[in-house]
Coordinates of C-alpha atoms in Angstrom, one line a residue:
X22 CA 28.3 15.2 -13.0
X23 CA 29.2 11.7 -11.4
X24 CA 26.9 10.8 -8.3
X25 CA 27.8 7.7 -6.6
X26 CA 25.6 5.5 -4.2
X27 CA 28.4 3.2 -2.9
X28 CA 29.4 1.3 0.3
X29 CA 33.0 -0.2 0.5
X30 CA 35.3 1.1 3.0
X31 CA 38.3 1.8 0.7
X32 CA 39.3 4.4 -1.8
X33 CA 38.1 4.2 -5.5
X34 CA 38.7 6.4 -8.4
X35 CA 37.6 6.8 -11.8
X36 CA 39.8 7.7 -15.1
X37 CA 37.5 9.6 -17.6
X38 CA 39.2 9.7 -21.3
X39 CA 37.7 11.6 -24.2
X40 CA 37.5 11.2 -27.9
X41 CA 36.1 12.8 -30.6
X42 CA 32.4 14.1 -29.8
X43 CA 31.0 12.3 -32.8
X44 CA 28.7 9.6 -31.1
X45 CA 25.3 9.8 -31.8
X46 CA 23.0 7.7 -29.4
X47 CA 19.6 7.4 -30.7
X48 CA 18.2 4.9 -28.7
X49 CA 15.4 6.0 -26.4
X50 CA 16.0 3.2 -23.9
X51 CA 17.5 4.2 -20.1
X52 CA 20.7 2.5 -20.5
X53 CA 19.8 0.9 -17.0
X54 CA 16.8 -1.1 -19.3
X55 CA 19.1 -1.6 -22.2
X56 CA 21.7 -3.6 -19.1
X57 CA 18.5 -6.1 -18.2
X58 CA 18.0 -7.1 -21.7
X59 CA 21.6 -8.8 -21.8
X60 CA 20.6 -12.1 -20.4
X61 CA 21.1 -13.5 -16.6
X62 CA 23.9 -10.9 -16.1
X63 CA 21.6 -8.1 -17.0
X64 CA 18.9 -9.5 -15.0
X65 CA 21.4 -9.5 -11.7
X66 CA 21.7 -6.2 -12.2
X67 CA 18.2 -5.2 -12.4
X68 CA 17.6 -7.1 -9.2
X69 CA 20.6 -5.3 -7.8
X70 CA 18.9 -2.0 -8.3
X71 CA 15.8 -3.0 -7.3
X72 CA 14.0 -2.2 -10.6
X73 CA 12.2 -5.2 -11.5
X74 CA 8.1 -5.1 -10.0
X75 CA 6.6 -8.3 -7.8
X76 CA 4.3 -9.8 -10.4
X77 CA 2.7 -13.0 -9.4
X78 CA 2.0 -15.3 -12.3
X79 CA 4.2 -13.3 -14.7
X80 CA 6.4 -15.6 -16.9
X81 CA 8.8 -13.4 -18.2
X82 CA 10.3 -10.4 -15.4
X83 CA 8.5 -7.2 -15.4
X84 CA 10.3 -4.0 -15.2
X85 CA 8.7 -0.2 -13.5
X86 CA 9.7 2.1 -16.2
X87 CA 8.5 6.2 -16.5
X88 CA 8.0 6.8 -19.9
X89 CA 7.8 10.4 -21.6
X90 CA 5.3 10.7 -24.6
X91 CA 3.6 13.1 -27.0
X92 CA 0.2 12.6 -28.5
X93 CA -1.1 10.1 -26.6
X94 CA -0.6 6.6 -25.2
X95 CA -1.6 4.6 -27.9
X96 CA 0.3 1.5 -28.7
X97 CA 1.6 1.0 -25.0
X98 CA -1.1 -1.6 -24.3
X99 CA -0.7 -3.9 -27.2
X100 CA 2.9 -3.5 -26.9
X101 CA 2.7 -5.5 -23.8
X102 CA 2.8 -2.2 -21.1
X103 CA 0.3 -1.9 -17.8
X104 CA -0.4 1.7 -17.8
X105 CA -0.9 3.1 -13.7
X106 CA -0.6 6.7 -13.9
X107 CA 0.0 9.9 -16.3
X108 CA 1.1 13.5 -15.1
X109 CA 0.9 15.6 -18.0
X110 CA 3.4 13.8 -20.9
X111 CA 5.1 11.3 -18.2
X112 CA 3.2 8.1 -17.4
X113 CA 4.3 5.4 -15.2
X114 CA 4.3 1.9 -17.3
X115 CA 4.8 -1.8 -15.9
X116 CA 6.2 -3.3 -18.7
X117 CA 7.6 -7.3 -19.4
X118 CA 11.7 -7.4 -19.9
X119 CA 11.1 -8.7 -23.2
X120 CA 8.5 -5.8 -24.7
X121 CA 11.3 -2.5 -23.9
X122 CA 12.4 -2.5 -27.5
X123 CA 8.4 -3.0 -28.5
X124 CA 7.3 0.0 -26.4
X125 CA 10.5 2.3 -26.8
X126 CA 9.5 1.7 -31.1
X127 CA 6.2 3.3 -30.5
X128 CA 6.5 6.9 -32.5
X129 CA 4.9 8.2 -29.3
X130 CA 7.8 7.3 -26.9
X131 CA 10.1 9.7 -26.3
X132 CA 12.1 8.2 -23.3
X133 CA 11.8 5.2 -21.9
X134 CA 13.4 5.5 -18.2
X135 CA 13.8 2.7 -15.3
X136 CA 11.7 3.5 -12.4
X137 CA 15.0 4.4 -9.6
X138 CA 14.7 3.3 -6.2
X139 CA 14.5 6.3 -3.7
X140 CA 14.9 6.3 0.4
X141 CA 13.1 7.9 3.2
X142 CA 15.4 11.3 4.4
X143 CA 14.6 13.2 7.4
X144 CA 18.3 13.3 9.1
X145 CA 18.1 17.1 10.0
X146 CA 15.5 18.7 12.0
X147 CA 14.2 21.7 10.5
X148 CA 15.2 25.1 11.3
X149 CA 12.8 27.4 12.9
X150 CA 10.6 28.7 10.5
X151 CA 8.4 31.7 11.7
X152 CA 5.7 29.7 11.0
X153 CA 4.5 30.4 14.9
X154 CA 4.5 34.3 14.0
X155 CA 1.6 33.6 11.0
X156 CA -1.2 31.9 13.7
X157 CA -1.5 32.4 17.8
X158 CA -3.9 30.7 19.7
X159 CA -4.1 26.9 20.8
X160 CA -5.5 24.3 19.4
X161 CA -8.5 23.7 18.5
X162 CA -9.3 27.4 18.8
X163 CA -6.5 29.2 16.3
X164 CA -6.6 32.6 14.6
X165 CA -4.2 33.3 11.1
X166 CA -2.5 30.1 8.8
X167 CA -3.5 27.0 10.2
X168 CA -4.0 25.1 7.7
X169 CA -7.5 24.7 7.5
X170 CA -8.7 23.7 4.3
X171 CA -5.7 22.5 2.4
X172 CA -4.7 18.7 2.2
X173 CA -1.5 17.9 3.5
X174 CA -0.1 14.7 1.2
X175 CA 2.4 12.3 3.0
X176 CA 4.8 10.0 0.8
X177 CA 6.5 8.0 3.1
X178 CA 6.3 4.7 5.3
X179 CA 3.1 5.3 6.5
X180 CA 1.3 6.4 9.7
X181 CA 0.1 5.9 13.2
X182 CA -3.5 6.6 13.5
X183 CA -3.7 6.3 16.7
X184 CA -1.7 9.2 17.2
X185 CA -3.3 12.2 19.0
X186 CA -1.8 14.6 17.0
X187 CA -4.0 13.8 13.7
X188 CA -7.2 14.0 15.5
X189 CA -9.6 16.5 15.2
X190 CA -11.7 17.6 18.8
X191 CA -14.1 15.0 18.6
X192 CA -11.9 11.8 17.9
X193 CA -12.1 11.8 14.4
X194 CA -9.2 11.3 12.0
X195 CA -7.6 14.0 10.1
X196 CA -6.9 11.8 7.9
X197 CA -9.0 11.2 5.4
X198 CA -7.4 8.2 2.9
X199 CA -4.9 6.2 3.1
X200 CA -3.1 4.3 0.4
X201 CA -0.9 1.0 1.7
X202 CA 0.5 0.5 -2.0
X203 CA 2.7 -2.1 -0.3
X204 CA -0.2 -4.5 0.9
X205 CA -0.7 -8.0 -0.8
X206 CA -4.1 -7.5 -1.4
X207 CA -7.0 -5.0 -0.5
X208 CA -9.1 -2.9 -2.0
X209 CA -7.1 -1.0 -4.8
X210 CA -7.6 2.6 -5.1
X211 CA -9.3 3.4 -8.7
X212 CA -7.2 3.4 -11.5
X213 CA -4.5 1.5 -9.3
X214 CA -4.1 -2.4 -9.8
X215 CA -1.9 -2.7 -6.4
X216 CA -2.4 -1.8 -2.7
X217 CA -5.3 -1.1 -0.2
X218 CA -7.0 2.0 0.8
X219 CA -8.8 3.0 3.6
X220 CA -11.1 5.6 3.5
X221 CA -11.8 8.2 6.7
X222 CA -15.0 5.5 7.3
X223 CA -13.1 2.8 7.6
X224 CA -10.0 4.8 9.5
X225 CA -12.8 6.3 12.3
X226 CA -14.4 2.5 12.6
X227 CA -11.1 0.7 13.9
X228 CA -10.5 -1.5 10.2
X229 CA -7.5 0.3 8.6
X230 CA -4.8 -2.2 9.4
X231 CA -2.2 0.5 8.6
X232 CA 1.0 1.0 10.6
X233 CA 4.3 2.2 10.5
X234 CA 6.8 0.5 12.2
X235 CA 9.7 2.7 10.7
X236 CA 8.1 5.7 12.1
X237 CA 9.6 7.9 9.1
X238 CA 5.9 9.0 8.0
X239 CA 4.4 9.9 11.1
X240 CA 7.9 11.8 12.2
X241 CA 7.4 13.6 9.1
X242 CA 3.2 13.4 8.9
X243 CA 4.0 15.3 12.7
X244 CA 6.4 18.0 11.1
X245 CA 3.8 18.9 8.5
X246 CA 0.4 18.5 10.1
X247 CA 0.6 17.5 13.9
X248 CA -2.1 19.3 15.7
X249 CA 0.3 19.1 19.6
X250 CA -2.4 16.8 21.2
X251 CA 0.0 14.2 22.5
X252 CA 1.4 17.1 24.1
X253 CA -1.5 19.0 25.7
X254 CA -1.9 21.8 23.1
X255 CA 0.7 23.5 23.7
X256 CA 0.9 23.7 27.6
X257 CA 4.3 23.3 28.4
X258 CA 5.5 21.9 24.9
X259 CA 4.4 23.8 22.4
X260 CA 6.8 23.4 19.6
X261 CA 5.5 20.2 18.8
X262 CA 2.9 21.6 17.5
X263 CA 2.9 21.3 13.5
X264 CA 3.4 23.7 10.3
X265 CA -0.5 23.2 9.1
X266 CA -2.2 22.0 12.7
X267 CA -5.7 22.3 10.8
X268 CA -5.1 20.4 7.8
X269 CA -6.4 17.6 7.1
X270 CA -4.1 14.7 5.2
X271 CA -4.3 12.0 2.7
X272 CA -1.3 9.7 3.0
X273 CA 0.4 7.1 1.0
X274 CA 2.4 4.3 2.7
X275 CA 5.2 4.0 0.0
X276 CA 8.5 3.2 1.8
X277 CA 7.4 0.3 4.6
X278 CA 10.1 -1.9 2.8
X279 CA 12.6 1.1 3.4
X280 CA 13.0 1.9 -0.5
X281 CA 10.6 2.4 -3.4
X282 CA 10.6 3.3 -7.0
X283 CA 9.9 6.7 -8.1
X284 CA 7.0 4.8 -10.3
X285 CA 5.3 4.6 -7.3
X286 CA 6.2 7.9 -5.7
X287 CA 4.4 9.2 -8.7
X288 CA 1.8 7.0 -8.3
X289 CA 1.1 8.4 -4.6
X290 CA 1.3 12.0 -6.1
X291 CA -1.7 11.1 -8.5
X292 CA -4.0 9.7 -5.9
X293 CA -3.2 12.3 -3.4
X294 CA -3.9 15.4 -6.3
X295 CA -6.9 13.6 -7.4
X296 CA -8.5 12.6 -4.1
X297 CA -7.9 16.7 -3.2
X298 CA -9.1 17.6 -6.5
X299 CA -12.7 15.7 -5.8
X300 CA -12.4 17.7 -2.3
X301 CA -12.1 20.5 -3.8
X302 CA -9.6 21.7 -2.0
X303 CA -5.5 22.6 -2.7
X304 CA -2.6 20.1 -1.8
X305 CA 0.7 20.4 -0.2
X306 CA 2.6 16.9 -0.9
X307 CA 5.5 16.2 1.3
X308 CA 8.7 13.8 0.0
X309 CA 11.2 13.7 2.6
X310 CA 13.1 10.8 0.2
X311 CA 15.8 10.7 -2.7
X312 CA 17.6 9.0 -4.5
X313 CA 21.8 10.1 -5.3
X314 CA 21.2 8.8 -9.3
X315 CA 19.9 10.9 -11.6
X316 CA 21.0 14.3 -13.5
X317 CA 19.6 16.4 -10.0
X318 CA 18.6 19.1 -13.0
X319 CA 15.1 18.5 -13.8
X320 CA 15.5 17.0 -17.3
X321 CA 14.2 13.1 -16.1
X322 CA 11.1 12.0 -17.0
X323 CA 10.5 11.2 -13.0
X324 CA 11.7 15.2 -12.2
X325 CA 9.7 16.1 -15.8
X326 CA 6.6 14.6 -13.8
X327 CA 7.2 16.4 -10.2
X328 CA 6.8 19.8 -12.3
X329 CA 3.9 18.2 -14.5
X330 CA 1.9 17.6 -11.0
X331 CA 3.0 21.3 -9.4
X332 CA 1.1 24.6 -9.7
X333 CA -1.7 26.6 -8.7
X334 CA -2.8 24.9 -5.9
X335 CA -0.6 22.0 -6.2
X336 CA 2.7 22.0 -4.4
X337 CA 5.4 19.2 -3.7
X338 CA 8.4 20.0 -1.2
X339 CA 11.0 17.6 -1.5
X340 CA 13.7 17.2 1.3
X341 CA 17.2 18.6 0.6
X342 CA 20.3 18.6 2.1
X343 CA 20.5 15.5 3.8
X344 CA 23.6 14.0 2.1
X345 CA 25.7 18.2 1.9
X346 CA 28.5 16.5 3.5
X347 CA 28.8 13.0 2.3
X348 CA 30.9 13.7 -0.6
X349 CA 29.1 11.6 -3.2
X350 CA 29.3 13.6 -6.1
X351 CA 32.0 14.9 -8.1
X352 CA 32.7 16.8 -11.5
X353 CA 35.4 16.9 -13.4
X354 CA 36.3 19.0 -17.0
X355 CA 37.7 16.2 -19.6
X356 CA 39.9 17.9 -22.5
X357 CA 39.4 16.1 -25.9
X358 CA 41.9 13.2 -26.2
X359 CA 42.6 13.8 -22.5
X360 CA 41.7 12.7 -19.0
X361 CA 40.8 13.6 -15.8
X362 CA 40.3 11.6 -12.6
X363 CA 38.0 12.1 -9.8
X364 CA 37.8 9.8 -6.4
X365 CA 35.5 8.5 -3.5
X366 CA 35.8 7.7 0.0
X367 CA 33.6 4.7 0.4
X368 CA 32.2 3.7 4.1
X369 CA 31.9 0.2 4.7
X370 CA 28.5 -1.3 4.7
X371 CA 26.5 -2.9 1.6
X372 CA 28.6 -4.5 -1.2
X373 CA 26.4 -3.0 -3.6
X374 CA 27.7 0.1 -5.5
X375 CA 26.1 2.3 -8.1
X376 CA 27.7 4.5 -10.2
X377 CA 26.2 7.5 -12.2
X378 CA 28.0 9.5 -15.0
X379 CA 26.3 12.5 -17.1
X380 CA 28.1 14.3 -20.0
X381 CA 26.9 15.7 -23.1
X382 CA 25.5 13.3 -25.5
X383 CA 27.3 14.3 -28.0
X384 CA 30.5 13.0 -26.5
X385 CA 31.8 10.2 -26.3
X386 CA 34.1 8.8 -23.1
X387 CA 35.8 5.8 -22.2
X388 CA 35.5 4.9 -18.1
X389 CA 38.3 3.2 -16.4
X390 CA 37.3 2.3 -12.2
X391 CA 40.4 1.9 -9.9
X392 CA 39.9 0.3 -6.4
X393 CA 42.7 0.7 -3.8
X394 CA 42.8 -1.5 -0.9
X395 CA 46.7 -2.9 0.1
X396 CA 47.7 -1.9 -3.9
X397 CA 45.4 -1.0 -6.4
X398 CA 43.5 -2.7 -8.9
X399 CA 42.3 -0.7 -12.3
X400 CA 39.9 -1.9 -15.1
X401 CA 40.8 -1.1 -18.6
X402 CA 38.7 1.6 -20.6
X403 CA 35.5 0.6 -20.8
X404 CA 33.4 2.2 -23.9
X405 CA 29.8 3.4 -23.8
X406 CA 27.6 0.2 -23.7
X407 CA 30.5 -2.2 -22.8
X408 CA 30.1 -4.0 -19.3
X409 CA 32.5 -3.6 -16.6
X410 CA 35.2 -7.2 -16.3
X411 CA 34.2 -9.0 -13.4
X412 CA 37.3 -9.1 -12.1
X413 CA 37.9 -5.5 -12.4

């Protein structure tokens, strides 16, 4: 499969060859990681995909990686690596640019995979659900599925507290912590070197300074949980009432910059489960984000570690279908010693462009990128590991 995040407004296409399905990669390295080691160049393309971590002091760059493992974590310490969270055998691990081929040595690595970035997606409303036909009342008086009991989790840009709509009868917030991982300083949730929390105390006292000037999160916090009180409960507006109008949430402010890693998605995921799990109480975690890189097929470490955190009494729902007509992927069938080419519509807009190609790892392919804009430009084949000409 070849997914492409790009934004030129021109026409590109890409000439896959094939050879003989002899190569053997060993290396347990994303080949994103294995690009930043390759001095400044390598470096402007970590920055370019947004995968190096703000470290103040730090002398050398550190890199957000998701490491698989077996066993145990041993090793990842001394080999330089800040350990934030672990979801069954997937942890998230700051690590400097310089210690990758340390950490990815450790017999307990299996895969050492850069942290990629994912956006906030709510484009489409959702379709009517039913959900109406499973309660009936009004709030705060409701008979049948409300809600009540489970945490909703939020992973997004935030929310407004002030809103109505996550207030219980007597003023209180629903909402009962709050993780701003993007703040510069605060007090960091347990376990989590970065951010500021605010617990229900502080939230009902006025001293959160949490808001969300995107909107994305509350849009989305009001799909899942909104109780209609901004609304009058229902009087002449009642389908903005919510899917869970009783349950109470725990939300992590994520994407305020617009993008995040999945490092810190998972991080989010790991407070929210844990906070419910000191509650007592099941979890419904919401990511209305995605990114277009990655296999889409559950085999990544960061996918790995969405079905490490889900089961009885742990569910995430991840947004789909945002992108169905965008064209940005395409597949193609490459004959041995043959070719195929496959092509892209690109809208103007960033001059960034990503490019992500999956095959068996047993094969081996050489990758040739045409541009046409008034004629056509083509690089030559490129082989696995090689970097693109920069005037290709």
């Amino acid at each position: 499969m070849i997914t492409r995040r790009m934004f030129f407004a021109a026409a590109l296409f890409l000439l896959v060859h094939a050879s003989v399905p002899a190569f053997s990669n060993s290396s347990k390295i994303d080949p994103r990681l294995v690009l930043m080691t390759r001095g400044a160049g390598g470096e402007t393309v970590a920055r370019l995909g947004g995968l190096l971590r703000s470290t103040p002091g730090a002398t050398t760059p550190v890199v957000e990686t998701i490491v698989r493992f077996h066993g145990d974590l041993s090793g990842v310490e001394s080999a330089g690596g800040e350990i934030r969270s672990v979801i069954g055998d997937i942890a998230t691990v700051d690590i400097p640019l310089d210690a990758l081929a340390r950490l990815s040595q450790l017999p307990n690595v299996v895969y050492v995979e850069a942290a990629k970035k994912v956006r906030p997606r709510l484009d489409v409303s959702v379709s009517q659900t039913g959900a109406s036909k499973m309660r009936s009342g009004l709030s705060p008086v409701w008979a049948g599925y409300t809600g009540r009991g489970v945490i909703i989790g939020i992973v997004d840009t935030g929310i407004d507290l002030k809103h109505p709509d996550f207030k219980d009868p007597d003023e209180k917030s629903r909402v009962l912590y709050l993780w701003d991982q993007s703040a510069a300083s605060g007090s960091h949730p347990s376990g989590f070197g970065y951010g500021n929390e605010c617990t229900g105390a502080i939230i009902d006292a006025g001293r959160c300074p949490e808001k969300d000037p995107e909107g994305h999160g509350t849009h989305v916090a009001g799909i899942a949980a909104g109780n209609g009180s901004a609304t009058g409960n229902g009087q002449p507006a009642y389908r903005y009432i919510g899917m869970a109008p009783d349950a109470d949430l725990i939300v992590v402010n994520a994407l305020s910059s617009g993008i995040a890693s999945g490092g810190t998605i998972l991080d989010g995921i790991s407070y929210i489960q844990a906070k419910a799990a000191l509650l007592g109480r099941p979890s419904v975690i919401n990511l209305s984000l995605g990114s277009d890189l990655g296999p889409h097929d559950g085999t990544s470490n960061y996918e790995r570690a969405l079905d490490n955190a889900s089961g009885t009494g742990r569910v995430i729902v991840g947004s789909i279908g945002n992108e169905n007509g965008a064209g940005i992927h395409a597949s193609g069938t490459v004959p041995q010693g043959g070719s195929v080419s496959v092509g892209f519509t690109l809208p103007a807009g960033d001059p960034g462009e990503a490019l992500d190609i999956w095959y068996d790892g047993t094969d081996q392919m050489q990758i040739s990128i045409g541009y046409a804009a008034n004629g056509a430009c083509e690089t030559g084949a490129v082989v696995p590991g090689a970097v693109l000409p920069s005037d290709g």
